[in-house]
CSV table of C-alpha atoms and ligand atoms in Angstrom, one decimal:
chain,number,residue,atom,x,y,z
A,15,UNK,CA,13.5,24.7,2.2
A,16,UNK,CA,10.7,22.4,4.0
A,17,UNK,CA,10.8,19.1,3.3
A,18,UNK,CA,6.9,18.5,3.5
A,19,UNK,CA,4.5,20.2,2.5
A,20,UNK,CA,0.4,20.7,4.2
A,21,UNK,CA,0.2,19.9,7.4
A,22,UNK,CA,3.6,18.7,7.8
A,23,UNK,CA,5.0,21.0,7.2
A,24,UNK,CA,5.8,23.4,9.7
A,25,UNK,CA,8.6,21.7,11.8
A,26,UNK,CA,6.7,22.2,15.0
A,27,UNK,CA,4.4,19.5,14.5
A,28,UNK,CA,4.3,16.0,15.8
A,29,UNK,CA,2.8,13.8,12.4
A,30,UNK,CA,2.3,10.9,14.9
A,31,UNK,CA,-0.1,14.4,16.5
A,32,UNK,CA,-1.8,14.6,13.8
A,33,UNK,CA,-3.0,10.6,12.9
A,34,UNK,CA,-4.2,10.6,16.1
A,35,UNK,CA,-6.3,13.5,15.8
A,36,UNK,CA,-7.5,11.5,11.5
A,37,UNK,CA,-8.0,8.7,13.8
A,38,UNK,CA,-10.6,10.5,15.7
A,39,UNK,CA,-12.3,12.6,13.4
A,40,UNK,CA,-12.9,8.5,11.1
A,41,UNK,CA,-13.9,7.6,15.1
A,42,UNK,CA,-16.3,9.6,15.0
A,43,UNK,CA,-18.1,9.4,12.3
A,44,UNK,CA,-17.7,6.2,11.5
A,45,UNK,CA,-19.4,6.2,15.2
A,46,UNK,CA,-16.2,3.5,15.3
A,47,UNK,CA,-13.7,3.5,18.4
A,48,UNK,CA,-12.1,0.8,17.2
A,49,UNK,CA,-11.2,-0.8,13.2
A,50,UNK,CA,-9.7,-3.8,13.2
A,51,UNK,CA,-7.7,-4.5,9.9
A,52,UNK,CA,-6.7,-1.2,7.1
A,53,UNK,CA,-6.0,-1.8,3.7
A,54,UNK,CA,-4.6,0.7,1.1
A,55,UNK,CA,-5.4,0.1,-2.5
A,56,UNK,CA,-3.0,0.7,-5.1
A,57,UNK,CA,-3.7,0.6,-8.3
A,58,UNK,CA,-5.6,-2.4,-9.4
A,59,UNK,CA,-6.9,-3.5,-6.0
A,60,UNK,CA,-9.8,0.0,-6.0
A,61,UNK,CA,-12.5,-2.4,-6.5
A,62,UNK,CA,-12.0,-4.9,-4.2
A,63,UNK,CA,-13.8,-2.7,-1.0
A,64,UNK,CA,-17.0,-4.0,-1.9
A,65,UNK,CA,-16.4,-7.5,-2.0
A,66,UNK,CA,-15.0,-7.1,1.7
A,67,UNK,CA,-17.9,-6.3,3.4
A,68,UNK,CA,-20.8,-4.1,4.1
A,69,UNK,CA,-19.7,0.2,3.3
A,70,UNK,CA,-20.6,1.3,6.6
A,71,UNK,CA,-19.5,4.7,6.3
A,72,UNK,CA,-17.3,6.7,3.2
A,73,UNK,CA,-14.9,10.0,4.4
A,74,UNK,CA,-14.0,12.4,1.5
A,75,UNK,CA,-9.4,12.4,2.4
A,76,UNK,CA,-10.3,16.1,2.0
A,77,UNK,CA,-12.4,15.8,5.7
A,78,UNK,CA,-9.3,14.2,7.5
A,79,UNK,CA,-6.1,15.7,9.0
A,80,UNK,CA,-3.7,16.1,7.3
A,81,UNK,CA,-4.4,14.1,3.4
A,82,UNK,CA,-5.0,15.5,0.3
A,83,UNK,CA,-6.7,14.9,-2.9
A,84,UNK,CA,-6.0,11.6,-5.1
A,85,UNK,CA,-3.6,12.3,-7.7
A,86,UNK,CA,-3.3,9.3,-9.6
A,87,UNK,CA,-6.3,8.8,-12.4
A,88,UNK,CA,-7.6,5.8,-11.1
A,89,UNK,CA,-7.2,6.2,-7.1
A,90,UNK,CA,-10.0,7.7,-5.7
A,91,UNK,CA,-10.3,10.2,-2.8
A,92,UNK,CA,-12.0,8.8,-0.3
A,93,UNK,CA,-11.6,6.5,2.5
A,94,UNK,CA,-13.9,3.9,4.0
A,95,UNK,CA,-15.5,1.6,7.4
A,96,UNK,CA,-16.2,-1.4,5.8
A,97,UNK,CA,-17.6,-4.2,8.2
A,98,UNK,CA,-16.0,-7.1,7.3
A,99,UNK,CA,-18.3,-10.3,6.3
A,100,UNK,CA,-20.4,-11.0,9.1
A,101,UNK,CA,-18.8,-10.3,12.0
A,102,UNK,CA,-18.0,-7.2,14.1
A,103,UNK,CA,-14.7,-6.6,12.8
A,104,UNK,CA,-14.3,-3.1,10.6
A,105,UNK,CA,-11.7,-2.5,7.7
A,106,UNK,CA,-10.1,0.6,7.2
A,107,UNK,CA,-9.8,1.3,3.3
A,108,UNK,CA,-7.4,3.8,2.2
A,109,UNK,CA,-9.3,4.2,-1.8
A,110,UNK,CA,-5.5,6.2,-2.4
A,111,UNK,CA,-2.2,6.8,-1.3
A,112,UNK,CA,0.6,9.7,-1.1
A,113,UNK,CA,3.3,8.7,-3.3
A,114,UNK,CA,6.6,9.6,-2.5
A,115,UNK,CA,7.2,11.4,-6.2
A,116,UNK,CA,4.3,13.9,-5.5
A,117,UNK,CA,6.1,15.7,-3.5
A,118,UNK,CA,4.5,16.8,-0.3
A,119,UNK,CA,7.4,14.9,1.9
A,120,UNK,CA,7.3,11.3,3.7
A,121,UNK,CA,5.8,11.9,7.0
A,122,UNK,CA,2.0,12.7,4.0
A,123,UNK,CA,3.4,9.2,2.7
A,124,UNK,CA,3.0,6.7,5.9
A,125,UNK,CA,0.1,9.4,7.0
A,126,UNK,CA,-2.4,7.3,5.9
A,127,UNK,CA,-0.3,4.2,7.9
A,128,UNK,CA,0.5,5.3,11.2
A,129,UNK,CA,-3.4,7.2,10.5
A,130,UNK,CA,-4.6,3.3,10.5
A,131,UNK,CA,-2.9,2.4,13.8
A,132,UNK,CA,-4.6,5.7,15.6
A,133,UNK,CA,-7.6,4.4,14.6
A,134,UNK,CA,-6.6,1.1,16.7
A,135,UNK,CA,-5.5,-1.7,13.3
A,136,UNK,CA,-3.3,-3.8,13.7
A,137,UNK,CA,-2.9,-5.5,10.8
A,138,UNK,CA,-1.6,-3.7,7.3
A,139,UNK,CA,-2.6,-4.7,4.0
A,140,UNK,CA,-0.9,-2.5,1.6
A,141,UNK,CA,-1.2,-3.6,-2.3
A,142,UNK,CA,0.1,-2.4,-5.9
A,143,UNK,CA,0.6,-2.3,-9.1
A,144,UNK,CA,3.9,-3.3,-10.4
A,145,UNK,CA,5.8,-4.1,-13.6
A,146,UNK,CA,7.5,-7.4,-13.5
A,147,UNK,CA,10.7,-8.9,-13.4
A,148,UNK,CA,9.3,-12.9,-13.7
A,149,UNK,CA,8.2,-13.0,-17.6
A,150,UNK,CA,6.1,-16.2,-15.9
A,151,UNK,CA,4.1,-13.2,-14.9
A,152,UNK,CA,1.7,-12.8,-17.1
A,153,UNK,CA,-0.4,-9.0,-16.3
A,154,UNK,CA,-3.0,-9.0,-14.2
A,155,UNK,CA,-1.4,-11.8,-11.8
A,156,UNK,CA,-1.2,-10.9,-7.7
A,157,UNK,CA,1.9,-12.2,-6.5
A,158,UNK,CA,2.6,-12.1,-2.6
A,159,UNK,CA,5.3,-9.8,-1.0
A,160,UNK,CA,7.9,-11.4,0.3
A,161,UNK,CA,10.2,-8.5,1.0
A,162,UNK,CA,11.9,-5.6,-0.3
A,163,UNK,CA,14.3,-2.4,-2.1
A,164,UNK,CA,13.4,0.6,-0.5
A,165,UNK,CA,15.8,2.4,-3.4
A,166,UNK,CA,14.3,5.7,-2.8
A,167,UNK,CA,17.6,6.4,-0.2
A,168,UNK,CA,14.8,8.3,1.8
A,169,UNK,CA,12.6,6.0,5.5
A,170,UNK,CA,10.1,7.7,7.1
A,171,UNK,CA,11.7,6.7,10.5
A,172,UNK,CA,13.3,9.5,11.8
A,173,UNK,CA,15.8,10.6,14.2
A,174,UNK,CA,17.6,7.6,15.3
A,175,UNK,CA,15.3,5.4,15.9
A,176,UNK,CA,17.0,1.7,15.0
A,177,UNK,CA,14.5,-0.2,13.6
A,178,UNK,CA,14.6,-4.2,12.5
A,179,UNK,CA,13.1,-5.1,9.5
A,180,UNK,CA,13.0,-8.8,9.1
A,181,UNK,CA,10.2,-10.4,8.3
A,182,UNK,CA,8.4,-7.5,7.5
A,183,UNK,CA,6.4,-8.6,5.8
A,184,UNK,CA,4.6,-10.6,8.2
A,185,UNK,CA,5.2,-15.0,7.7
A,186,UNK,CA,1.7,-15.9,9.1
A,187,UNK,CA,-0.2,-13.2,6.4
A,188,UNK,CA,2.3,-14.9,3.7
A,189,UNK,CA,1.3,-18.1,5.1
A,190,UNK,CA,-3.2,-16.9,5.3
A,191,UNK,CA,-2.7,-15.7,1.7
A,192,UNK,CA,-2.1,-19.1,0.3
A,193,UNK,CA,-4.5,-21.0,1.0
A,194,UNK,CA,-6.8,-18.6,0.0
A,195,UNK,CA,-5.0,-19.4,-3.2
A,196,UNK,CA,-2.0,-21.7,-3.2
A,197,UNK,CA,-0.8,-20.3,-6.6
A,198,UNK,CA,0.4,-17.1,-5.1
A,199,UNK,CA,2.9,-16.8,-6.6
A,200,UNK,CA,6.3,-14.5,-3.9
A,201,UNK,CA,9.0,-12.0,-4.9
A,202,UNK,CA,10.5,-8.6,-3.6
A,203,UNK,CA,9.7,-5.6,-4.6
A,204,UNK,CA,11.6,-2.9,-5.0
A,205,UNK,CA,10.2,1.0,-5.0
A,206,UNK,CA,12.1,3.4,-7.2
A,207,UNK,CA,11.9,6.9,-6.6
A,208,UNK,CA,9.8,7.4,-9.8
A,209,UNK,CA,7.5,8.8,-11.6
A,210,UNK,CA,9.2,7.8,-15.1
A,211,UNK,CA,9.2,4.1,-15.3
A,212,UNK,CA,12.3,2.7,-15.2
A,213,UNK,CA,14.9,1.6,-18.2
A,214,UNK,CA,15.7,-1.4,-19.3
A,215,UNK,CA,19.2,-1.0,-17.8
A,216,UNK,CA,17.5,0.2,-14.3
A,217,UNK,CA,15.2,-3.3,-15.2
A,218,UNK,CA,18.3,-4.6,-15.4
A,219,UNK,CA,20.3,-3.4,-12.7
A,220,UNK,CA,17.2,-5.2,-10.3
A,221,UNK,CA,17.5,-7.6,-11.7
A,222,UNK,CA,21.0,-7.8,-10.1
A,223,UNK,CA,19.6,-6.9,-6.8
A,224,UNK,CA,17.1,-9.9,-6.3
A,225,UNK,CA,14.0,-8.0,-7.2
A,226,UNK,CA,11.0,-9.2,-8.6
A,227,UNK,CA,9.1,-6.1,-8.9
A,228,UNK,CA,9.5,-2.9,-9.7
A,229,UNK,CA,6.8,0.4,-8.1
A,230,UNK,CA,6.7,3.2,-6.9
A,231,UNK,CA,5.4,3.1,-3.4
A,232,UNK,CA,4.6,0.3,0.0
A,233,UNK,CA,8.0,-0.2,0.9
A,234,UNK,CA,8.3,3.4,2.7
A,235,UNK,CA,4.7,2.7,3.9
A,236,UNK,CA,5.6,-0.1,5.7
A,237,UNK,CA,8.2,0.8,7.6
A,238,UNK,CA,6.5,3.1,9.0
A,239,UNK,CA,3.8,-0.3,10.0
A,240,UNK,CA,6.8,-1.5,11.7
A,241,UNK,CA,6.8,0.7,14.3
A,242,UNK,CA,3.9,1.7,14.5
A,243,UNK,CA,4.4,-2.3,15.9
A,244,UNK,CA,1.7,-3.7,12.8
A,245,UNK,CA,1.7,-6.8,11.3
A,246,UNK,CA,1.8,-6.6,6.9
A,247,UNK,CA,1.1,-7.9,4.3
A,248,UNK,CA,2.4,-7.4,0.8
A,249,UNK,CA,-0.1,-8.2,-2.4
A,250,UNK,CA,1.0,-6.1,-5.4
A,251,UNK,CA,-0.7,-6.6,-9.2
A,252,UNK,CA,1.0,-7.7,-12.0
A,253,UNK,CA,0.0,-5.1,-14.6
A,254,UNK,CA,3.0,-5.0,-16.8
A,255,UNK,CA,6.8,-7.2,-17.6
A,256,UNK,CA,9.0,-4.0,-16.6
A,257,UNK,CA,10.9,-1.6,-19.1
A,258,UNK,CA,12.9,-4.5,-21.1
A,259,UNK,CA,11.2,-7.6,-20.0
A,260,UNK,CA,9.0,-7.9,-22.6
A,261,UNK,CA,9.9,-5.0,-25.9
A,262,UNK,CA,7.1,-3.0,-25.8
A,263,UNK,CA,6.5,0.1,-24.3
A,264,UNK,CA,4.8,1.0,-21.0
A,265,UNK,CA,1.6,3.4,-21.0
A,266,UNK,CA,-0.3,3.8,-17.4
A,267,UNK,CA,-3.4,3.0,-19.4
A,268,UNK,CA,-2.3,0.0,-19.8
A,269,UNK,CA,-1.3,-0.7,-16.2
A,270,UNK,CA,-5.0,0.4,-15.7
A,271,UNK,CA,-6.1,-2.0,-17.7
A,272,UNK,CA,-5.2,-4.9,-16.6
A,273,UNK,CA,-6.6,-3.8,-13.1
A,274,UNK,CA,-9.2,-2.9,-14.6
A,275,UNK,CA,-8.7,-6.5,-15.7
A,276,UNK,CA,-7.4,-8.7,-12.8
A,277,UNK,CA,-10.1,-6.6,-10.2
A,278,UNK,CA,-12.6,-9.5,-9.6
A,279,UNK,CA,-9.2,-12.1,-9.4
A,280,UNK,CA,-8.4,-9.4,-7.4
A,281,UNK,CA,-11.4,-8.6,-4.9
A,282,UNK,CA,-11.9,-12.4,-4.4
A,283,UNK,CA,-8.6,-12.4,-3.7
A,284,UNK,CA,-8.7,-10.3,-0.7
A,285,UNK,CA,-12.1,-10.0,0.2
A,286,UNK,CA,-12.0,-13.8,1.5
A,287,UNK,CA,-6.9,-12.4,2.9
A,288,UNK,CA,-9.2,-9.9,4.9
A,289,UNK,CA,-12.2,-12.7,6.0
A,290,UNK,CA,-9.1,-14.7,7.6
A,291,UNK,CA,-6.9,-12.2,9.6
B,21,HPA,N1,7.1,0.4,-12.8
B,21,HPA,C1,7.3,1.3,-12.4
B,21,HPA,N2,5.9,1.5,-12.1
B,21,HPA,C2,4.4,1.1,-11.9
B,21,HPA,C3,5.4,0.2,-13.4
B,21,HPA,C4,6.2,-0.2,-13.8
B,21,HPA,O1,7.1,-1.3,-14.8
B,21,HPA,N3,3.8,-0.8,-13.6
B,21,HPA,C5,2.7,-0.3,-12.5
B,21,HPA,N4,3.1,0.5,-11.6
């Protein structure tokens, strides 16, 4: 059985060729040969795009090779080319991502990252909604990702591709984010496969391992971004206390609500950071 689906199912398909084809469509549709910064907007970050600058072009994911429809409510199935402030620089903003739990295979999960690299982006901002283990954080708190634990047991790299992951989340970009918001905390983001939320025992395990945030995305994308040579900024929006940290049961609606409540803070933060990248 192939572990990949769609265009990636054919073992003859080179995922980097698909990314190149996607980047060509983006360049044609936007009239821009090169984008500079890519952003992946996860739960709670979607409203940020408008604050970054003027949207020059909006492209349906379905029009771009290798991309499918959005699978999660609260995510939008479009990508946008945005002029950053009043500069000539362009952001390529993905309103949705493919999650590993969708079962489309890991090439689909990192296709956005590889497309961004092929489109010329040298920096990628990966955002997500996450459960928090630190009881001092309240829902709606943005947290910088300092490092990660990839507990999916898979890698987007194929073959003997031995890549160093030291300082994966670029220290310079974390410092830059703190110049925008000195109150930003940092944490270790832990990706589990999902789509179920964690048990309280799993959250205790994560705590023992040194994790601060739990979620279902980002680490595989960060690994692919490193392979592509990009600088990486990771930002989690803490949408809920992780299972067992509070007595309350978890719900996707809670995650969406926290995102909406924090939209302004997150949007302002992200726009100010992107302007400085
Ligand atoms: N666990 C995993 N993923 C999440 C959570 C959580 O508590 N909150 C938002 N995404």
